[in-house]
């Protein structure tokens, strides 16, 4: 059973940056694609971005495109989400997830493993 543990959340002012990490309990990036989702208070969980297992291509929701980047460290089995130019509407619980052989944009139903999340709060 793969375990995913997120870290790096916190309180930041609008316009600031945060970097989230997701540590996997084992080598997972091949053949699992990784994704970040988020859930704001009172809203459904939504896709943020993903990185494909085979080519490392990344995909992002329109709401974060140009501000967020995703990368992975295959040696450390760690997924990173760099968030820049944060806005109050980015406030949410951020979840790391993994999907075997998935590509492109991903949906909740497709994911095989989930972390417990890390909270990001952006103040105005």
mmCIF file of C-alpha atoms in Angstrom:
data_model
loop_
_atom_site.group_PDB
_atom_site.id
_atom_site.type_symbol
_atom_site.label_atom_id
_atom_site.label_comp_id
_atom_site.label_asym_id
_atom_site.label_seq_id
_atom_site.Cartn_x
_atom_site.Cartn_y
_atom_site.Cartn_z
ATOM 1 C CA UNK A 1 0.000 0.000 0.000
ATOM 2 C CA UNK A 2 1.527 3.267 -1.141
ATOM 3 C CA UNK A 3 1.464 6.102 1.338
ATOM 4 C CA UNK A 4 1.570 9.750 0.346
ATOM 5 C CA UNK A 5 2.358 12.466 2.869
ATOM 6 C CA UNK A 6 1.994 16.144 2.044
ATOM 7 C CA UNK A 7 3.813 18.975 3.757
ATOM 8 C CA UNK A 8 4.601 22.633 3.248
ATOM 9 C CA UNK A 9 1.213 24.211 3.738
ATOM 10 C CA UNK A 10 0.725 27.305 5.828
ATOM 11 C CA UNK A 11 -0.407 30.893 5.919
ATOM 12 C CA UNK A 12 0.869 33.288 3.279
ATOM 13 C CA UNK A 13 -0.097 36.741 2.082
ATOM 14 C CA UNK A 14 -1.572 37.298 -1.330
ATOM 15 C CA UNK A 15 1.170 37.536 -3.916
ATOM 16 C CA UNK A 16 3.431 35.251 -1.949
ATOM 17 C CA UNK A 17 4.726 31.773 -2.667
ATOM 18 C CA UNK A 18 4.637 28.347 -1.097
ATOM 19 C CA UNK A 19 6.109 25.018 -2.067
ATOM 20 C CA UNK A 20 4.234 21.866 -1.205
ATOM 21 C CA UNK A 21 5.916 18.485 -1.019
ATOM 22 C CA UNK A 22 4.480 15.015 -1.277
ATOM 23 C CA UNK A 23 6.633 12.161 -0.037
ATOM 24 C CA UNK A 24 5.821 8.699 -1.350
ATOM 25 C CA UNK A 25 6.567 5.612 0.726
ATOM 26 C CA UNK A 26 8.122 3.851 -2.232
ATOM 27 C CA UNK A 27 9.198 4.342 -5.809
ATOM 28 C CA UNK A 28 5.977 5.286 -7.506
ATOM 29 C CA UNK A 29 6.612 7.641 -10.392
ATOM 30 C CA UNK A 30 6.914 4.735 -12.790
ATOM 31 C CA UNK A 31 4.239 3.884 -13.749
ATOM 32 C CA UNK A 32 2.149 6.256 -11.635
ATOM 33 C CA UNK A 33 1.268 9.735 -12.750
ATOM 34 C CA UNK A 34 0.941 12.189 -9.900
ATOM 35 C CA UNK A 35 -1.554 14.947 -9.364
ATOM 36 C CA UNK A 36 -2.503 17.685 -6.955
ATOM 37 C CA UNK A 37 -6.108 18.383 -6.098
ATOM 38 C CA UNK A 38 -7.534 20.954 -3.726
ATOM 39 C CA UNK A 39 -10.720 21.485 -1.814
ATOM 40 C CA UNK A 40 -11.804 24.872 -0.580
ATOM 41 C CA UNK A 41 -14.281 25.217 2.293
ATOM 42 C CA UNK A 42 -17.772 24.456 1.090
ATOM 43 C CA UNK A 43 -16.628 23.427 -2.363
ATOM 44 C CA UNK A 44 -15.925 20.200 -4.184
ATOM 45 C CA UNK A 45 -12.431 18.918 -4.637
ATOM 46 C CA UNK A 46 -10.896 20.078 -7.897
ATOM 47 C CA UNK A 47 -7.952 19.198 -10.083
ATOM 48 C CA UNK A 48 -4.955 21.523 -9.771
ATOM 49 C CA UNK A 49 -2.224 19.923 -11.861
ATOM 50 C CA UNK A 50 -0.512 16.693 -12.792
ATOM 51 C CA UNK A 51 2.720 15.236 -14.077
ATOM 52 C CA UNK A 52 2.733 12.236 -16.375
ATOM 53 C CA UNK A 53 4.684 9.149 -15.449
ATOM 54 C CA UNK A 54 6.200 8.457 -18.841
ATOM 55 C CA UNK A 55 7.270 11.815 -20.268
ATOM 56 C CA UNK A 56 6.994 14.110 -17.298
ATOM 57 C CA UNK A 57 4.598 16.417 -19.124
ATOM 58 C CA UNK A 58 2.613 18.654 -16.836
ATOM 59 C CA UNK A 59 -0.984 19.829 -17.003
ATOM 60 C CA UNK A 60 -2.705 22.528 -15.000
ATOM 61 C CA UNK A 61 -6.145 23.851 -14.331
ATOM 62 C CA UNK A 62 -6.757 27.206 -15.977
ATOM 63 C CA UNK A 63 -7.100 28.853 -12.573
ATOM 64 C CA UNK A 64 -3.448 28.135 -11.693
ATOM 65 C CA UNK A 65 -1.801 28.005 -15.101
ATOM 66 C CA UNK A 66 1.250 30.243 -15.250
ATOM 67 C CA UNK A 67 1.461 30.495 -11.463
ATOM 68 C CA UNK A 68 1.957 26.883 -10.323
ATOM 69 C CA UNK A 69 4.535 24.342 -11.421
ATOM 70 C CA UNK A 70 4.911 20.645 -10.673
ATOM 71 C CA UNK A 71 8.100 18.642 -10.516
ATOM 72 C CA UNK A 72 9.254 15.331 -9.132
ATOM 73 C CA UNK A 73 12.429 14.011 -7.603
ATOM 74 C CA UNK A 74 12.752 10.402 -8.669
ATOM 75 C CA UNK A 75 15.577 9.699 -6.228
ATOM 76 C CA UNK A 76 13.735 11.045 -3.192
ATOM 77 C CA UNK A 77 10.308 9.831 -4.373
ATOM 78 C CA UNK A 78 9.014 13.354 -3.802
ATOM 79 C CA UNK A 79 6.471 15.389 -5.729
ATOM 80 C CA UNK A 80 6.622 19.170 -5.528
ATOM 81 C CA UNK A 81 4.060 21.875 -6.176
ATOM 82 C CA UNK A 82 5.529 25.366 -6.458
ATOM 83 C CA UNK A 83 2.836 27.978 -6.020
ATOM 84 C CA UNK A 84 3.604 31.590 -6.908
ATOM 85 C CA UNK A 85 1.502 34.742 -7.021
ATOM 86 C CA UNK A 86 -0.938 33.192 -4.599
ATOM 87 C CA UNK A 87 -4.447 34.561 -4.360
ATOM 88 C CA UNK A 88 -7.020 34.310 -1.572
ATOM 89 C CA UNK A 89 -9.041 31.993 -3.808
ATOM 90 C CA UNK A 90 -6.156 29.505 -3.684
ATOM 91 C CA UNK A 91 -7.014 28.882 -0.038
ATOM 92 C CA UNK A 92 -7.796 25.176 0.273
ATOM 93 C CA UNK A 93 -6.687 21.811 1.517
ATOM 94 C CA UNK A 94 -4.214 20.474 -1.041
ATOM 95 C CA UNK A 95 -4.014 16.758 -1.724
ATOM 96 C CA UNK A 96 -1.381 14.683 -3.435
ATOM 97 C CA UNK A 97 -2.592 11.679 -5.397
ATOM 98 C CA UNK A 98 -1.349 8.939 -7.684
ATOM 99 C CA UNK A 99 -2.884 7.165 -10.646
ATOM 100 C CA UNK A 100 -1.406 4.130 -12.343
ATOM 101 C CA UNK A 101 -0.820 4.672 -16.051
ATOM 102 C CA UNK A 102 -2.979 7.799 -16.191
ATOM 103 C CA UNK A 103 -2.065 10.648 -18.484
ATOM 104 C CA UNK A 104 -3.075 14.255 -18.932
ATOM 105 C CA UNK A 105 -5.756 15.867 -16.856
ATOM 106 C CA UNK A 106 -7.118 13.601 -14.138
ATOM 107 C CA UNK A 107 -10.312 13.180 -12.199
ATOM 108 C CA UNK A 108 -10.842 12.147 -8.610
ATOM 109 C CA UNK A 109 -12.346 8.833 -9.598
ATOM 110 C CA UNK A 110 -9.242 7.824 -11.527
ATOM 111 C CA UNK A 111 -6.831 8.209 -8.627
ATOM 112 C CA UNK A 112 -5.529 5.134 -6.820
ATOM 113 C CA UNK A 113 -3.860 6.698 -3.785
ATOM 114 C CA UNK A 114 -4.370 9.870 -1.768
ATOM 115 C CA UNK A 115 -2.535 11.758 0.901
ATOM 116 C CA UNK A 116 -4.325 13.342 3.843
ATOM 117 C CA UNK A 117 -3.705 16.866 2.647
ATOM 118 C CA UNK A 118 -1.964 20.027 3.736
ATOM 119 C CA UNK A 119 -3.755 23.303 4.362
ATOM 120 C CA UNK A 120 -2.891 26.440 2.425
ATOM 121 C CA UNK A 121 -4.347 29.745 3.567
ATOM 122 C CA UNK A 122 -3.812 32.900 1.544
ATOM 123 C CA UNK A 123 -4.688 36.157 3.269
ATOM 124 C CA UNK A 124 -5.705 39.273 1.382
#
